[in-house]
GROMACS .gro file of C-alpha atoms in nm:
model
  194
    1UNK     CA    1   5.410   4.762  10.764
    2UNK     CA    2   5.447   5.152  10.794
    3UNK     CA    3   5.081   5.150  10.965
    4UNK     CA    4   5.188   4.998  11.306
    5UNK     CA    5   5.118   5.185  11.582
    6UNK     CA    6   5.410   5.131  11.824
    7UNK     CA    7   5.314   5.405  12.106
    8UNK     CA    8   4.984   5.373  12.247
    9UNK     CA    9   4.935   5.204  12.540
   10UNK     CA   10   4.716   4.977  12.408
   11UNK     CA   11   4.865   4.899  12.063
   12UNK     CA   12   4.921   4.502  12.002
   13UNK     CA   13   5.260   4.659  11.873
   14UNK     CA   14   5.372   4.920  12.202
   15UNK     CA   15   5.690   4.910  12.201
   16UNK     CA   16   5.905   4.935  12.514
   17UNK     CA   17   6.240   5.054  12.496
   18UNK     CA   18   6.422   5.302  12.757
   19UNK     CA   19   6.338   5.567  12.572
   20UNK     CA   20   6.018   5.432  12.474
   21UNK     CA   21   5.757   5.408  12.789
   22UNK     CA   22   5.408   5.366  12.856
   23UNK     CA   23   5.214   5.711  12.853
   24UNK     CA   24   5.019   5.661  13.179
   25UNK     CA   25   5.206   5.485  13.493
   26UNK     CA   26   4.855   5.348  13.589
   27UNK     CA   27   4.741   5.202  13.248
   28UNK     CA   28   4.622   4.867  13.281
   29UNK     CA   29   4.457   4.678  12.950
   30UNK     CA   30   4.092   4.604  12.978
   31UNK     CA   31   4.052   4.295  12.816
   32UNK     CA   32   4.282   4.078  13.061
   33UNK     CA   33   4.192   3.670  13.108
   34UNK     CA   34   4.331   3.395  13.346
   35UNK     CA   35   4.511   3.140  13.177
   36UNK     CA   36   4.385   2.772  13.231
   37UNK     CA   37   4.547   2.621  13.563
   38UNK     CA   38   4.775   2.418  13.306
   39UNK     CA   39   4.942   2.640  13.196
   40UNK     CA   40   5.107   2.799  13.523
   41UNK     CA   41   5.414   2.697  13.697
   42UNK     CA   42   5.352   2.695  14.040
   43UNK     CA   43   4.975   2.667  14.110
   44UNK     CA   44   4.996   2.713  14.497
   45UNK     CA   45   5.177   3.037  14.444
   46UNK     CA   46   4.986   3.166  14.148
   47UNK     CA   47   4.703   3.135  14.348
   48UNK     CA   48   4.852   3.438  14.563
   49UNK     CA   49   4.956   3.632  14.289
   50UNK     CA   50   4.709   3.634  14.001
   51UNK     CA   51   4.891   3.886  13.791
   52UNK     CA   52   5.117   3.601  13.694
   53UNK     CA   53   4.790   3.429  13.496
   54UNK     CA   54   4.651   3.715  13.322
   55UNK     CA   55   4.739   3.803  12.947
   56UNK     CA   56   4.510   3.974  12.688
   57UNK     CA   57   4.244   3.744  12.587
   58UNK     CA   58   4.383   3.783  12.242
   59UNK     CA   59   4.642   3.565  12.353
   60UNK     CA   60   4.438   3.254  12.465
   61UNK     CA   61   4.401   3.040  12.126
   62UNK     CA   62   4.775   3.079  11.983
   63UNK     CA   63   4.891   3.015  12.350
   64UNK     CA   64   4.648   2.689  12.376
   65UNK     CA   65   4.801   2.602  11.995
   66UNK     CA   66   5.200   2.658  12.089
   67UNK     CA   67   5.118   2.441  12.424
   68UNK     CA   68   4.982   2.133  12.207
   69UNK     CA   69   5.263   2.153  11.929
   70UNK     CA   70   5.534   2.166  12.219
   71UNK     CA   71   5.340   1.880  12.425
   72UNK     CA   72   5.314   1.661  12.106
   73UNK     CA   73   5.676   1.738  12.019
   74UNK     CA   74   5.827   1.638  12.380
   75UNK     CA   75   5.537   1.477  12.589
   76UNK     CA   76   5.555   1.763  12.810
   77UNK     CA   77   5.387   2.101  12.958
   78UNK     CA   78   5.567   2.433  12.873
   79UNK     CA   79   5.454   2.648  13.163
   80UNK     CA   80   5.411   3.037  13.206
   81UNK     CA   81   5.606   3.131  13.467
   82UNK     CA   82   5.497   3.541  13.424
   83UNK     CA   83   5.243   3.686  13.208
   84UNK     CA   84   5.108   4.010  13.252
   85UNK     CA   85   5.258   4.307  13.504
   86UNK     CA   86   5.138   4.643  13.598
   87UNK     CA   87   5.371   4.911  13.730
   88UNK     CA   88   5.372   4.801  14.057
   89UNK     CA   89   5.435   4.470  13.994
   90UNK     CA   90   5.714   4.527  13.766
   91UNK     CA   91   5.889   4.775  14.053
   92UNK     CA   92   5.827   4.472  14.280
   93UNK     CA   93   5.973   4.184  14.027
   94UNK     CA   94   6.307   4.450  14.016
   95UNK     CA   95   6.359   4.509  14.356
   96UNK     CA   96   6.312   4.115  14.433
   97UNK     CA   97   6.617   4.041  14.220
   98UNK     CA   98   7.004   4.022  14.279
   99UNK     CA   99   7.229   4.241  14.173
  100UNK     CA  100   7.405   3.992  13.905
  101UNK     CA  101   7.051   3.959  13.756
  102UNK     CA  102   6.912   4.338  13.740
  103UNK     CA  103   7.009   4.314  13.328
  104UNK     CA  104   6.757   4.122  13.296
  105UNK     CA  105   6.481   4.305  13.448
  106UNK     CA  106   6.333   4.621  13.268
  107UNK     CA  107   6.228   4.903  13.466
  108UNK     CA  108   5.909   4.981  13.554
  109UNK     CA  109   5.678   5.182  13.263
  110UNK     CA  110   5.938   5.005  13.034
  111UNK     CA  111   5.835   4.650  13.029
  112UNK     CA  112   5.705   4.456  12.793
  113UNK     CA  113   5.495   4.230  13.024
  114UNK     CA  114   5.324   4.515  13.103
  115UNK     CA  115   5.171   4.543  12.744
  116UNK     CA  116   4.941   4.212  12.787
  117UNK     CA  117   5.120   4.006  12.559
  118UNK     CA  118   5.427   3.877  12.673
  119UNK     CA  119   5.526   3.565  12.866
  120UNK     CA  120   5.778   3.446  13.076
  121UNK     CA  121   5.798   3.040  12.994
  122UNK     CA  122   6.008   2.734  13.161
  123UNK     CA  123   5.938   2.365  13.141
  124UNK     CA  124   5.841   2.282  13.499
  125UNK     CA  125   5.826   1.923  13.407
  126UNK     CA  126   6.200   1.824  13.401
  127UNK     CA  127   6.479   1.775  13.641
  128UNK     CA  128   6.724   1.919  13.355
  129UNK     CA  129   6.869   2.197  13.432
  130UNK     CA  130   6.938   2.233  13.017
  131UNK     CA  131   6.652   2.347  12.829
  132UNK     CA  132   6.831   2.409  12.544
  133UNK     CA  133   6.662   2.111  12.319
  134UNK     CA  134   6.298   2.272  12.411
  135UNK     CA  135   6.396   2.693  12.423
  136UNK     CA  136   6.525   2.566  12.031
  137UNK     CA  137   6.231   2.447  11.961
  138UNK     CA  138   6.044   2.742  12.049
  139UNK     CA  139   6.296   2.963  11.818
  140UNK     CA  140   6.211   2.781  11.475
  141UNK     CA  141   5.794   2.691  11.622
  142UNK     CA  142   5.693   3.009  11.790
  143UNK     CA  143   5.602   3.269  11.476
  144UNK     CA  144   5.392   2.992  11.359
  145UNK     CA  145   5.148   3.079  11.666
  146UNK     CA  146   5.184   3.460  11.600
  147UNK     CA  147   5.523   3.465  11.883
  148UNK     CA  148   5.824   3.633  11.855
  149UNK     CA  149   6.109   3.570  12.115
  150UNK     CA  150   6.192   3.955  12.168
  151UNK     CA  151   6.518   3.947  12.324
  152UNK     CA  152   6.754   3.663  12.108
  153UNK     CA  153   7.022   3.959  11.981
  154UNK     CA  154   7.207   4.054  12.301
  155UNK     CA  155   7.236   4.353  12.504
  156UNK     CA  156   7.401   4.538  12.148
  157UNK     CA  157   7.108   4.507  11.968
  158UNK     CA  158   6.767   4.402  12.237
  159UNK     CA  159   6.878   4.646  12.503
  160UNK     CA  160   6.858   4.346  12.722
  161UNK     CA  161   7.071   3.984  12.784
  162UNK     CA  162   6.968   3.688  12.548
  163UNK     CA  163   6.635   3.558  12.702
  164UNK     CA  164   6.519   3.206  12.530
  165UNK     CA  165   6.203   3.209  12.775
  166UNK     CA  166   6.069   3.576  12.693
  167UNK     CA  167   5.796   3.508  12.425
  168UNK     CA  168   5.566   3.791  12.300
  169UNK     CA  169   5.278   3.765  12.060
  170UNK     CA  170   5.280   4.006  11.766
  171UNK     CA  171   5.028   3.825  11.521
  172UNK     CA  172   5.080   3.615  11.201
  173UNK     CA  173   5.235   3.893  10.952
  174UNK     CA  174   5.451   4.106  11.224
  175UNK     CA  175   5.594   3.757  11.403
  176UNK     CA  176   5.638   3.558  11.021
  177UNK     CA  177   5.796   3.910  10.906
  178UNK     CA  178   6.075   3.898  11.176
  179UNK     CA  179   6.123   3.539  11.141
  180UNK     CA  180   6.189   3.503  10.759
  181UNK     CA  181   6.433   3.846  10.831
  182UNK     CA  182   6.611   3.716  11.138
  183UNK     CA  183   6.512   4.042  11.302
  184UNK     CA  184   6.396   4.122  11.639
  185UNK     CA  185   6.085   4.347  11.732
  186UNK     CA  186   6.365   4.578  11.816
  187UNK     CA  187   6.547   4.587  11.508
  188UNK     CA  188   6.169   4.659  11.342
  189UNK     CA  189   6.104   4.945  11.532
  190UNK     CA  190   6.408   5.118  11.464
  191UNK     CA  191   6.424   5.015  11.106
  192UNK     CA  192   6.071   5.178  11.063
  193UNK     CA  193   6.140   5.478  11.282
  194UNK     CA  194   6.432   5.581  11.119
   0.00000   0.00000   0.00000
């Protein structure tokens, strides 16, 4: 898998790190889609901020297929609750934040929503406050829909705090590599840079 290209902009496979950035503050991906009303959290806010709807259009099948395997598994919508975020957006998303929750937020030019591909994802439907029985389901389920949850190692290994809703799509070989390893995208990228 020596062939990936983990530094352009538009590469499926840019990877974000802090010392791994976009190349142009203003790069924004060309081939950007709205997801289906269904899938969003909060439609009377979305509607205001259509950033949180767009992802590459790439994404749109395996996202459709991961929605129907977790709605026939539980008899309930998985929502996006953040897709895709430019610069700006990003700068805006870690200003917005408390103090206690900054760890969680990359920087902007470091983010990996900004690459098209990753998702923020909650289940909107329940009054639990525990989604531990549905974020585990998406561990084991998501590389079969070309996901990979890209923070599950800690702040020692992901650079950021375990994050069970942070889903990115990598493809079938990358995201069924990482799974059958217990790696992270992380743990890839330095393992094939060094």
């Amino acid at each position: 898998m020596n062939d990936i290209d983990f530094n352009s902009d538009d590469s499926f496979h840019k990877y974000v790190w802090p010392d791994n950035r976009f190349n142009n503050i203003e790069y924004k991906p060309s081939s950007l889609v709205l997801l289906e009303w269904e899938h969003i959290v909060d439609v009377v806010h979305i509607i205001l901020n259509e950033w949180r709807r767009s992802i590459n259009s790439e994404v749109l099948k395996p996202i459709n297929d991961l929605w129907n395997a977790f709605f026939q598994k539980f008899w309930m919508n998985m929502y996006i609750q953040s897709a895709y975020r430019d610069f700006c957006r990003q700068y805006t998303v870690l200003t917005s934040v408390t103090e206690n929750k900054k760890d969680y937020v990359a920087l902007p030019w470091h983010s990996e929503h900004q690459t098209w591909f990753a998702l923020d994802v909650i289940n909107a439907q329940s009054d639990r406050t525990d989604y531990d029985e549905y974020f585990s389901w998406l561990a084991i389920n998501a590389h079969k829909y070309w996901f990979h949850l890209s923070y599950q190692k800690w702040v020692e290994i992901d650079w950021y705090p375990k994050e069970n809703w942070h889903i990115r799509y990598l493809w079938k070989d990358l995201s069924t590599y990482l799974k059958k390893r217990n790696m992270t995208f992380t743990e890839f990228y330095h393992k094939e840079k060094d």
